């Protein structure tokens, strides 16, 4: 019975680490504009960071061929030809880290043309690191209890 | 050998070779026009044969990045050519001749080199139009001669302000399209010296005259053509600082080294249309010549076979809007 | 350790034992393989729309690393079309048994090549050029065709499947990770084998080939080199071969402690970390460098890649093992035994890495199946399917699950293998934890 109880507690702890709501970080939403240059096969800047609730405007500037910018998780996108900048505006209402991906085939490495949008802190990464540590802890604890049995 | 062994061998061979042969046969039967960036070979084929009055059905695919297809001086919807996909169009030519087709989506510094020709043969359906030389030829302008003006307006000349002075003070000669096309703004400013107006009033008047030679629709078309074809080098706001300006300058430095400093043949930074010294000394005829002929090795393409005359005049009218304030 | 014999069901056993079902799959696979090669040569040069790239590097890879290897071990090898042509030629027949005297050279592979080192080298070579191979249909076709011709050539020079066993860049890691799979081929009773005259499972008979993988089934203790080709099931005169379900990672209980396999584990671990950084990261210049093969910068990238997989990762692991040494025994043995813990870790790193690009690019499969050569066809009406990442909100949680699960699994493995190596498991577990932290940071 005891190992099962410990296992149950550890699983419970894992669920808490993964899903427990965090105290919301308050910051008044502001409008932010980013000038993002797209070239084969990168965005410059490669990462943009905003706070949850911000109104984000991305001005996409293609500097060689036609590129796009698709925000993973948000499902919004914009395309720009060189010389014809395009803007994308959306409210960053989901927090976390999201990939920006080119959605106009722009050459061989196009599928790997990625950038990053950070909305608030990357809490899922921290939760994952904690889960990894908890996983190790569980292995030690369970190994000890099974040895004692 | 058992019959089952023989049968299995036949089935395997026929099936596998059949898959390969069938796909090769279907591939060979699908002629596609391949679009590649100029450095990768441009159009393939780059010469298309057609007959007057016969529909020409074309299928395109891109082998690298987004391209587009359009035929110069022809009313048609440009065809987007996406990488790995096939797009189609059908064209019918009414006059024989050699047409230029070109890429409509910017695909790098050498985008404008992606051109080819459609050779249309057959009998003329109407009477041929007489060929007239472009204005810069009949005026005898030297397109490569610098044309700076030593002075510039203190502020941005306002066509609206000039409008108030226009009715009483203008010599009828200055308002004709012929005068507009063959004179630089600075020349009209000079010609208005006798009016006794202040410098800024005279510049306002120049702006008014320049605006009177455009229409809102023409300016809108000029703006659109500029954005699609010019802004990548000359900049969205005409400042000569488009996304390829640095690449052109770098290519210029490289070409100067290889061509023993022959400046005339080297790539240059794109013209800055916001520079008054440069723009106010240029007549529409001169700009027309530069656009028609191109920059002869400077990186400025020749547009003569692509734009119609009307389109070029509209682009020129839009270029002056980087100098003059036109009321909306 | 409980096992469940699948071949006790007559249906399963007959399906596997009968030559025709497998042959039918082989023929279909071979046709698909030849079609992929053809598509790469004549189809659109745009990788994301060419059948060869989309079906090899998205569809096949997804099935291989997310399903086949974790659950079926060498299940892929059982249906892989690459060696079948060589097999047929070597045997001189499709169905009939091989003649007593081979028509070909039938040489034995020299002893110094009878290990995983050639596979380590071939995988590393593919890995160094992966940015080009993965994105350029012609190059993918050249690689696929080269594998086909190499396997045919080696079948004619050497006995059995020399290509699969000693050269295939994929076969090496499938074998390594197959040890963790819950599926195995084993004999039911070793005594039967010991007393079996002629050993037809190894030497061949009227009923089938002697083990193409050069393994004596009676001595099988791990999945690494068993290709699940089912020949021994057909040749065994005593009905002594079984396909069993078993617990995950059963083979890891007894570490094999071979240096070639250990380095395979480091190569796979290192490659997944490098790919996560290069391909999934937001550093665009390193992508260009990885793509510009043979440029001076690419040689730098290649040197860095090699340093990670052959220097940094094994070096740090060596230090961990040294640090945790309890008993003084052969350091090499300690190193290779302790590295068993890296097998589940590496497998789950690859699962996590593959999830991100497979789900992101899965929509290309729909477009490519309708227009495999990029000629404007629309066979199934899906040619116009627009690119759109699938299930993107599930990617990060699934990756975390895979990586944390893999870490716990490798920690458990370390606890079991460390005593056999005479070291403490703690430094090895810390090493795995650090690698997992790095991978989480790169992917999330």
Coordinates of C-alpha atoms in Angstrom, one line a residue, chain B residues 30-266:
Chain B
X30 CA 3.4 17.9 -68.7
X31 CA 5.3 20.9 -70.1
X32 CA 5.7 23.5 -67.5
X33 CA 7.3 26.9 -67.6
X34 CA 9.7 26.9 -64.6
X35 CA 10.4 30.1 -62.7
X36 CA 13.7 30.4 -60.9
X37 CA 15.5 33.4 -59.4
X38 CA 17.7 35.0 -62.0
X39 CA 20.9 33.6 -60.4
X40 CA 19.3 30.2 -60.7
X41 CA 18.5 30.6 -64.4
X42 CA 15.4 32.7 -64.5
X43 CA 12.6 31.5 -66.8
X44 CA 12.8 28.2 -68.5
X45 CA 11.9 28.3 -71.3
X46 CA 12.4 32.1 -71.7
X47 CA 11.0 32.3 -75.2
X48 CA 7.4 31.3 -75.9
X49 CA 5.9 31.1 -79.4
X50 CA 2.3 32.2 -80.0
X51 CA 0.0 33.0 -82.9
X52 CA -2.2 35.9 -83.3
X53 CA -5.8 35.2 -82.3
X54 CA -5.0 31.7 -81.0
X55 CA -5.4 31.2 -77.2
X56 CA -2.0 30.5 -75.6
X57 CA -2.4 28.2 -72.6
X58 CA 0.5 28.4 -70.1
X59 CA 1.3 26.4 -67.0
X60 CA 3.8 27.7 -64.5
X61 CA 5.6 26.4 -61.5
X62 CA 8.3 27.9 -59.3
X63 CA 11.4 25.9 -58.4
X64 CA 12.5 28.1 -55.5
X65 CA 10.6 31.1 -54.2
X66 CA 7.4 33.1 -54.9
X67 CA 7.3 34.5 -58.4
X68 CA 4.7 36.0 -60.7
X69 CA 4.0 36.2 -64.4
X70 CA 2.7 39.0 -66.5
X71 CA 3.2 40.2 -70.0
X72 CA 4.4 43.8 -70.5
X73 CA 2.0 46.4 -71.9
X74 CA -0.8 44.0 -71.8
X75 CA -4.0 44.2 -69.9
X76 CA -3.9 41.1 -67.7
X77 CA -4.1 39.9 -64.2
X78 CA -0.6 38.9 -63.1
X79 CA -0.4 35.1 -62.3
X80 CA 1.2 34.2 -58.9
X81 CA 3.6 31.3 -59.2
X82 CA 4.0 29.5 -56.0
X83 CA 6.9 27.1 -55.3
X84 CA 6.0 23.5 -56.0
X85 CA 2.5 24.4 -57.2
X86 CA 1.2 24.8 -60.7
X87 CA -0.7 27.9 -61.8
X88 CA -2.2 28.5 -65.3
X89 CA -3.3 31.3 -67.5
X90 CA -4.6 31.7 -71.1
X91 CA -3.6 34.6 -73.2
X92 CA -4.7 35.7 -76.6
X93 CA -2.7 38.2 -78.6
X94 CA -4.3 40.4 -81.2
X95 CA -1.1 41.8 -82.7
X96 CA 2.0 40.1 -83.9
X97 CA 5.3 41.2 -82.4
X98 CA 7.7 40.5 -79.6
X99 CA 6.3 40.9 -76.1
X100 CA 8.3 40.8 -72.9
X101 CA 7.1 38.7 -70.0
X102 CA 8.4 39.4 -66.6
X103 CA 8.4 38.3 -62.9
X104 CA 5.9 40.3 -60.9
X105 CA 6.9 39.3 -57.3
X106 CA 10.2 40.5 -55.9
X107 CA 12.5 37.6 -55.7
X108 CA 15.8 39.1 -54.9
X109 CA 18.3 41.8 -56.0
X110 CA 18.1 40.5 -59.6
X111 CA 14.3 40.1 -59.7
X112 CA 14.1 42.4 -62.7
X113 CA 16.4 40.2 -64.7
X114 CA 13.7 37.5 -64.7
X115 CA 12.4 38.3 -68.1
X116 CA 11.5 36.4 -71.3
X117 CA 9.8 37.0 -74.6
X118 CA 6.6 35.9 -76.3
X119 CA 7.1 35.8 -80.0
X120 CA 3.7 36.3 -81.6
X121 CA 3.4 35.6 -85.3
X122 CA 0.5 35.9 -87.7
X123 CA -1.2 38.6 -89.7
X124 CA -2.0 42.0 -88.4
X125 CA -5.7 42.4 -87.7
X126 CA -5.8 46.2 -87.6
X127 CA -3.6 48.9 -89.1
X128 CA -0.2 49.2 -87.5
X129 CA 0.2 52.2 -85.2
X130 CA 2.9 54.6 -86.3
X131 CA 6.0 54.5 -84.2
X132 CA 6.9 57.8 -82.5
X133 CA 10.2 58.2 -80.7
X134 CA 9.9 59.0 -77.0
X135 CA 10.0 62.6 -75.9
X136 CA 13.5 62.5 -74.4
X137 CA 14.8 61.5 -77.9
X138 CA 13.0 64.3 -79.7
X139 CA 14.1 66.8 -77.1
X140 CA 17.7 65.5 -77.4
X141 CA 18.1 65.0 -73.6
X142 CA 21.2 63.4 -72.3
X143 CA 19.9 60.9 -69.7
X144 CA 23.2 60.3 -68.0
X145 CA 24.1 64.0 -67.5
X146 CA 23.6 65.1 -63.9
X147 CA 20.8 67.6 -63.5
X148 CA 21.1 69.2 -60.0
X149 CA 19.6 72.6 -59.2
X150 CA 21.6 74.8 -56.9
X151 CA 18.6 76.0 -54.9
X152 CA 15.7 74.3 -53.2
X153 CA 12.4 75.5 -51.7
X154 CA 12.5 76.4 -48.0
X155 CA 9.5 74.2 -47.3
X156 CA 7.4 71.6 -49.1
X157 CA 5.7 73.4 -52.0
X158 CA 1.9 73.2 -51.5
X159 CA -0.4 72.8 -54.5
X160 CA -3.3 74.0 -52.4
X161 CA -1.6 77.2 -51.6
X162 CA -0.5 77.7 -55.3
X163 CA -4.1 77.2 -56.3
X164 CA -5.1 80.5 -54.8
X165 CA -2.5 82.3 -56.9
X166 CA -3.0 80.3 -60.1
X167 CA -6.0 82.0 -61.7
X168 CA -4.6 85.5 -62.2
X169 CA -0.9 84.9 -62.5
X170 CA -0.3 82.0 -64.9
X171 CA 0.8 82.3 -68.4
X172 CA -1.4 79.9 -70.4
X173 CA 1.7 78.4 -71.9
X174 CA 2.8 77.0 -68.6
X175 CA -0.3 74.9 -68.1
X176 CA -0.1 72.8 -71.3
X177 CA 0.8 69.1 -71.0
X178 CA 3.6 69.7 -73.5
X179 CA 5.2 72.3 -71.2
X180 CA 4.9 70.1 -68.1
X181 CA 6.5 67.1 -69.8
X182 CA 9.4 68.9 -71.3
X183 CA 10.3 71.2 -68.4
X184 CA 11.8 70.6 -65.0
X185 CA 10.1 72.2 -62.0
X186 CA 13.1 74.4 -61.5
X187 CA 12.6 75.8 -65.1
X188 CA 9.1 76.8 -64.3
X189 CA 10.3 78.4 -61.1
X190 CA 12.7 80.4 -63.2
X191 CA 10.1 81.3 -65.7
X192 CA 7.9 82.6 -62.9
X193 CA 10.6 85.1 -61.8
X194 CA 8.9 88.0 -63.6
X195 CA 5.6 87.5 -61.6
X196 CA 7.1 89.3 -58.6
X197 CA 5.9 86.5 -56.2
X198 CA 8.0 85.3 -53.3
X199 CA 10.1 82.2 -53.8
X200 CA 7.8 80.1 -51.7
X201 CA 4.7 81.3 -53.6
X202 CA 6.4 80.5 -56.9
X203 CA 7.2 77.0 -55.7
X204 CA 3.6 76.6 -54.6
X205 CA 2.6 77.6 -58.1
X206 CA 4.9 75.0 -59.6
X207 CA 3.3 72.4 -57.4
X208 CA -0.1 73.5 -58.6
X209 CA 0.9 73.2 -62.2
X210 CA 2.5 69.7 -61.6
X211 CA -0.7 68.6 -59.9
X212 CA -2.9 69.9 -62.7
X213 CA -1.1 67.4 -65.0
X214 CA -2.2 64.4 -62.9
X215 CA -5.5 62.9 -61.8
X216 CA -6.2 61.2 -58.5
X217 CA -6.7 57.9 -60.4
X218 CA -3.4 58.4 -62.2
X219 CA -1.6 59.1 -59.0
X220 CA -3.2 56.1 -57.4
X221 CA -2.0 53.9 -60.3
X222 CA 1.4 55.5 -60.1
X223 CA 1.6 54.8 -56.4
X224 CA 0.6 51.2 -56.9
X225 CA 3.1 50.6 -59.7
X226 CA 5.8 52.3 -57.6
X227 CA 5.1 50.1 -54.6
X228 CA 5.2 46.9 -56.7
X229 CA 8.1 47.7 -58.9
X230 CA 10.2 50.5 -57.5
X231 CA 9.9 50.6 -53.7
X232 CA 12.2 47.6 -53.1
X233 CA 15.1 49.7 -54.2
X234 CA 14.0 53.3 -54.0
X235 CA 12.1 52.9 -50.7
X236 CA 8.5 53.0 -49.8
X237 CA 8.7 56.8 -49.4
X238 CA 11.1 57.4 -52.3
X239 CA 14.1 58.0 -50.1
X240 CA 16.4 55.8 -52.1
X241 CA 16.7 53.5 -49.1
X242 CA 14.7 50.4 -50.1
X243 CA 15.5 47.0 -48.8
X244 CA 17.9 46.3 -51.7
X245 CA 19.7 49.7 -51.5
X246 CA 22.5 48.3 -49.3
X247 CA 22.9 45.3 -51.6
X248 CA 23.1 47.5 -54.6
X249 CA 25.8 49.7 -53.0
X250 CA 27.7 46.6 -52.0
X251 CA 27.4 45.2 -55.5
X252 CA 28.5 48.6 -56.9
X253 CA 31.7 48.5 -54.8
X254 CA 32.3 45.0 -56.0
X255 CA 31.7 45.9 -59.6
X256 CA 33.9 49.0 -59.4
X257 CA 36.8 46.8 -58.3
X258 CA 36.3 44.4 -61.2
X259 CA 35.8 47.1 -63.8
X260 CA 38.8 49.3 -63.1
X261 CA 36.7 52.1 -61.6
X262 CA 34.5 52.6 -64.6
X263 CA 31.8 54.4 -62.7
X264 CA 29.4 54.5 -65.6
X265 CA 29.0 50.8 -65.7
X266 CA 28.8 50.1 -61.9

